Amino acid sequence: MARPGLIPILLLPALVDAAAAISFLMPVNSRKCLREEIHKDVLVTGEYEVSEQQSTKSNLKITDSSNHILYSKEDATKGKFAFTTEDYDMFEVCFESKSPMGTGRVPDQLVHLDMKHGVEAKNYEEIAKVEKLKPLEVELRRLEDLSESIVNDFAYMKKREEEMRDTNESTNTRVLYFSIFSMCCLIGLATWQVFYLRRFFKAKKLIE
């Protein structure tokens, strides 16, 4: 069943460590989603705030590509969420506005979303308190985590490059085999046509 209103999809860049804050207007009885690719074992945190309108209810749902619900909140006006990714995947954050009054009679809702993941999502002040770290040690910990995430990012890109190279080599091999097969078919067809025409002309006594 078609949903009322359009469903615009905002694609965010897939960075290992990033903070993405965005604000947008959401018409009543509509659904807006944001999609982002995130690596495996990455902490994701976020804060959201939706302006309240009379007789309007806003829902928030976060899912992965398999439609597994990672976070869900009905009547979401203001709050926080956090989860850790189990695999490299495309994650979708969807806000939905519902009102019995219908479109055009209720002002658009202002949605503010601030998402962080990777190093940006970690609370290093809390880590410093728990582990009793000095400011320099905290900064070194942050740089260590950042370096590790960059290394993981390069490792993933190298893996993707190898997969794409293998795919290209496999495709080239298939194209070569198909070309050889096509050539053999053409040669076979041409040979058959020569013998067929020769028999035809002999039957018509056009040639001896």
GROMACS .gro file of C-alpha atoms in nm:
model
  208
    1MET     CA    1   0.000   0.000   0.000
    2ALA     CA    2   0.140   0.336  -0.096
    3ARG     CA    3   0.232   0.568   0.188
    4PRO     CA    4   0.105   0.925   0.191
    5GLY     CA    5   0.366   1.176   0.094
    6LEU     CA    6   0.702   1.127  -0.066
    7ILE     CA    7   0.984   0.926   0.091
    8PRO     CA    8   1.305   1.112   0.017
    9ILE     CA    9   1.624   0.923   0.088
   10LEU     CA   10   1.929   1.118   0.202
   11LEU     CA   11   2.253   0.936   0.140
   12LEU     CA   12   2.531   1.013   0.386
   13PRO     CA   13   2.902   0.950   0.314
   14ALA     CA   14   3.036   0.622   0.452
   15LEU     CA   15   3.316   0.730   0.682
   16VAL     CA   16   3.467   0.517   0.952
   17ASP     CA   17   3.460   0.797   1.208
   18ALA     CA   18   3.215   1.075   1.150
   19ALA     CA   19   2.966   1.306   1.309
   20ALA     CA   20   2.662   1.399   1.104
   21ALA     CA   21   2.417   1.663   1.222
   22ILE     CA   22   2.122   1.742   1.002
   23SER     CA   23   1.794   1.932   1.027
   24PHE     CA   24   1.497   1.906   0.794
   25LEU     CA   25   1.125   1.975   0.774
   26MET     CA   26   0.890   1.677   0.778
   27PRO     CA   27   0.537   1.731   0.640
   28VAL     CA   28   0.250   1.568   0.826
   29ASN     CA   29   0.167   1.209   0.725
   30SER     CA   30   0.503   1.160   0.557
   31ARG     CA   31   0.816   0.953   0.610
   32LYS     CA   32   1.176   1.063   0.576
   33CYS     CA   33   1.477   0.834   0.598
   34LEU     CA   34   1.853   0.867   0.613
   35ARG     CA   35   2.082   0.587   0.500
   36GLU     CA   36   2.445   0.537   0.590
   37GLU     CA   37   2.700   0.260   0.542
   38ILE     CA   38   2.892   0.180   0.861
   39HIS     CA   39   3.170  -0.070   0.927
   40LYS     CA   40   3.157  -0.370   1.158
   41ASP     CA   41   3.194  -0.334   1.538
   42VAL     CA   42   3.144   0.043   1.533
   43LEU     CA   43   2.967   0.230   1.812
   44VAL     CA   44   2.687   0.453   1.684
   45THR     CA   45   2.522   0.717   1.900
   46GLY     CA   46   2.267   0.982   1.822
   47GLU     CA   47   2.044   1.252   1.960
   48TYR     CA   48   1.719   1.366   1.802
   49GLU     CA   49   1.456   1.630   1.860
   50VAL     CA   50   1.125   1.671   1.678
   51SER     CA   51   0.915   1.984   1.714
   52GLU     CA   52   0.572   1.910   1.857
   53GLN     CA   53   0.258   1.988   1.659
   54GLN     CA   54  -0.103   1.956   1.763
   55SER     CA   55  -0.256   1.610   1.700
   56THR     CA   56   0.066   1.491   1.536
   57LYS     CA   57   0.259   1.182   1.640
   58SER     CA   58   0.617   1.115   1.529
   59ASN     CA   59   0.779   0.772   1.527
   60LEU     CA   60   1.147   0.681   1.493
   61LYS     CA   61   1.285   0.349   1.372
   62ILE     CA   62   1.643   0.240   1.297
   63THR     CA   63   1.697  -0.077   1.093
   64ASP     CA   64   1.970  -0.257   0.900
   65SER     CA   65   1.952  -0.390   0.544
   66SER     CA   66   1.782  -0.708   0.672
   67ASN     CA   67   1.512  -0.492   0.833
   68HIS     CA   68   1.624  -0.588   1.184
   69ILE     CA   69   1.509  -0.320   1.427
   70LEU     CA   70   1.802  -0.168   1.619
   71TYR     CA   71   1.602   0.112   1.781
   72SER     CA   72   1.234   0.201   1.780
   73LYS     CA   73   1.046   0.479   1.954
   74GLU     CA   74   0.683   0.582   1.920
   75ASP     CA   75   0.583   0.941   1.984
   76ALA     CA   76   0.950   1.036   1.955
   77THR     CA   77   0.993   1.402   2.043
   78LYS     CA   78   1.337   1.408   2.203
   79GLY     CA   79   1.586   1.143   2.302
   80LYS     CA   80   1.908   0.951   2.248
   81PHE     CA   81   2.000   0.614   2.100
   82ALA     CA   82   2.308   0.395   2.081
   83PHE     CA   83   2.400   0.063   1.925
   84THR     CA   84   2.706  -0.126   1.801
   85THR     CA   85   2.712  -0.261   1.447
   86GLU     CA   86   2.755  -0.637   1.409
   87ASP     CA   87   2.861  -0.626   1.045
   88TYR     CA   88   2.941  -0.385   0.764
   89ASP     CA   89   2.597  -0.283   0.647
   90MET     CA   90   2.362  -0.012   0.529
   91PHE     CA   91   2.166   0.136   0.819
   92GLU     CA   92   1.848   0.336   0.784
   93VAL     CA   93   1.709   0.596   1.025
   94CYS     CA   94   1.343   0.675   0.954
   95PHE     CA   95   1.115   0.940   1.099
   96GLU     CA   96   0.743   0.911   1.034
   97SER     CA   97   0.478   1.173   1.104
   98LYS     CA   98   0.114   1.075   1.154
   99SER     CA   99  -0.189   1.296   1.208
  100PRO     CA  100  -0.565   1.238   1.164
  101MET     CA  101  -0.607   1.600   1.054
  102GLY     CA  102  -0.458   1.538   0.710
  103THR     CA  103  -0.195   1.722   0.509
  104GLY     CA  104  -0.211   2.097   0.465
  105ARG     CA  105  -0.380   2.162   0.797
  106VAL     CA  106  -0.082   2.103   1.025
  107PRO     CA  107   0.255   2.284   0.997
  108ASP     CA  108   0.563   2.083   0.906
  109GLN     CA  109   0.766   1.942   1.192
  110LEU     CA  110   1.130   2.041   1.234
  111VAL     CA  111   1.353   1.738   1.289
  112HIS     CA  112   1.708   1.768   1.420
  113LEU     CA  113   1.933   1.462   1.420
  114ASP     CA  114   2.293   1.444   1.540
  115MET     CA  115   2.458   1.108   1.467
  116LYS     CA  116   2.810   1.006   1.560
  117HIS     CA  117   3.001   0.684   1.511
  118GLY     CA  118   3.349   0.550   1.562
  119VAL     CA  119   3.588   0.769   1.757
  120GLU     CA  120   3.344   1.062   1.761
  121ALA     CA  121   3.082   0.849   1.938
  122LYS     CA  122   3.305   0.755   2.230
  123ASN     CA  123   3.281   0.955   2.551
  124TYR     CA  124   3.646   1.001   2.638
  125GLU     CA  125   3.564   1.213   2.941
  126GLU     CA  126   3.376   0.919   3.091
  127ILE     CA  127   3.659   0.683   2.995
  128ALA     CA  128   3.908   0.914   3.168
  129LYS     CA  129   3.700   0.912   3.487
  130VAL     CA  130   3.658   0.534   3.492
  131GLU     CA  131   4.021   0.453   3.409
  132LYS     CA  132   4.162   0.759   3.590
  133LEU     CA  133   4.355   0.879   3.288
  134LYS     CA  134   4.547   1.204   3.258
  135PRO     CA  135   4.455   1.452   2.981
  136LEU     CA  136   4.758   1.350   2.775
  137GLU     CA  137   4.671   0.982   2.816
  138VAL     CA  138   4.315   1.052   2.706
  139GLU     CA  139   4.440   1.228   2.394
  140LEU     CA  140   4.677   0.940   2.320
  141ARG     CA  141   4.387   0.695   2.361
  142ARG     CA  142   4.178   0.898   2.120
  143LEU     CA  143   4.461   0.910   1.865
  144GLU     CA  144   4.517   0.536   1.906
  145ASP     CA  145   4.150   0.466   1.836
  146LEU     CA  146   4.157   0.703   1.539
  147SER     CA  147   4.468   0.536   1.396
  148GLU     CA  148   4.312   0.193   1.439
  149SER     CA  149   3.995   0.302   1.262
  150ILE     CA  150   4.198   0.446   0.972
  151VAL     CA  151   4.395   0.122   0.941
  152ASN     CA  152   4.070  -0.077   0.942
  153ASP     CA  153   3.929   0.153   0.677
  154PHE     CA  154   4.230   0.102   0.450
  155ALA     CA  155   4.215  -0.274   0.511
  156TYR     CA  156   3.851  -0.274   0.406
  157MET     CA  157   3.925  -0.070   0.094
  158LYS     CA  158   4.207  -0.310   0.004
  159LYS     CA  159   3.972  -0.604   0.049
  160ARG     CA  160   3.711  -0.438  -0.171
  161GLU     CA  161   3.977  -0.368  -0.434
  162GLU     CA  162   4.079  -0.736  -0.434
  163GLU     CA  163   3.715  -0.843  -0.463
  164MET     CA  164   3.658  -0.603  -0.753
  165ARG     CA  165   3.978  -0.722  -0.923
  166ASP     CA  166   3.868  -1.084  -0.888
  167THR     CA  167   3.527  -0.990  -1.027
  168ASN     CA  168   3.688  -0.811  -1.323
  169GLU     CA  169   3.916  -1.106  -1.395
  170SER     CA  170   3.623  -1.346  -1.377
  171THR     CA  171   3.420  -1.122  -1.607
  172ASN     CA  172   3.707  -1.095  -1.857
  173THR     CA  173   3.747  -1.473  -1.857
  174ARG     CA  174   3.376  -1.521  -1.922
  175VAL     CA  175   3.383  -1.264  -2.202
  176LEU     CA  176   3.681  -1.445  -2.359
  177TYR     CA  177   3.508  -1.783  -2.344
  178PHE     CA  178   3.188  -1.633  -2.483
  179SER     CA  179   3.383  -1.472  -2.768
  180ILE     CA  180   3.551  -1.804  -2.853
  181PHE     CA  181   3.215  -1.983  -2.839
  182SER     CA  182   3.054  -1.717  -3.061
  183MET     CA  183   3.341  -1.744  -3.310
  184CYS     CA  184   3.307  -2.123  -3.322
  185CYS     CA  185   2.931  -2.089  -3.377
  186LEU     CA  186   2.986  -1.842  -3.662
  187ILE     CA  187   3.248  -2.066  -3.825
  188GLY     CA  188   3.020  -2.367  -3.789
  189LEU     CA  189   2.724  -2.176  -3.933
  190ALA     CA  190   2.930  -2.049  -4.227
  191THR     CA  191   3.060  -2.402  -4.299
  192TRP     CA  192   2.707  -2.543  -4.288
  193GLN     CA  193   2.583  -2.270  -4.524
  194VAL     CA  194   2.863  -2.350  -4.775
  195PHE     CA  195   2.780  -2.722  -4.780
  196TYR     CA  196   2.406  -2.654  -4.791
  197LEU     CA  197   2.435  -2.412  -5.083
  198ARG     CA  198   2.671  -2.652  -5.263
  199ARG     CA  199   2.415  -2.934  -5.236
  200PHE     CA  200   2.136  -2.697  -5.339
  201PHE     CA  201   2.319  -2.577  -5.649
  202LYS     CA  202   2.409  -2.935  -5.739
  203ALA     CA  203   2.044  -3.035  -5.705
  204LYS     CA  204   1.949  -2.752  -5.938
  205LYS     CA  205   2.232  -2.859  -6.168
  206LEU     CA  206   2.382  -2.512  -6.150
  207ILE     CA  207   2.720  -2.658  -6.067
  208GLU     CA  208   2.882  -2.995  -6.112
   0.00000   0.00000   0.00000
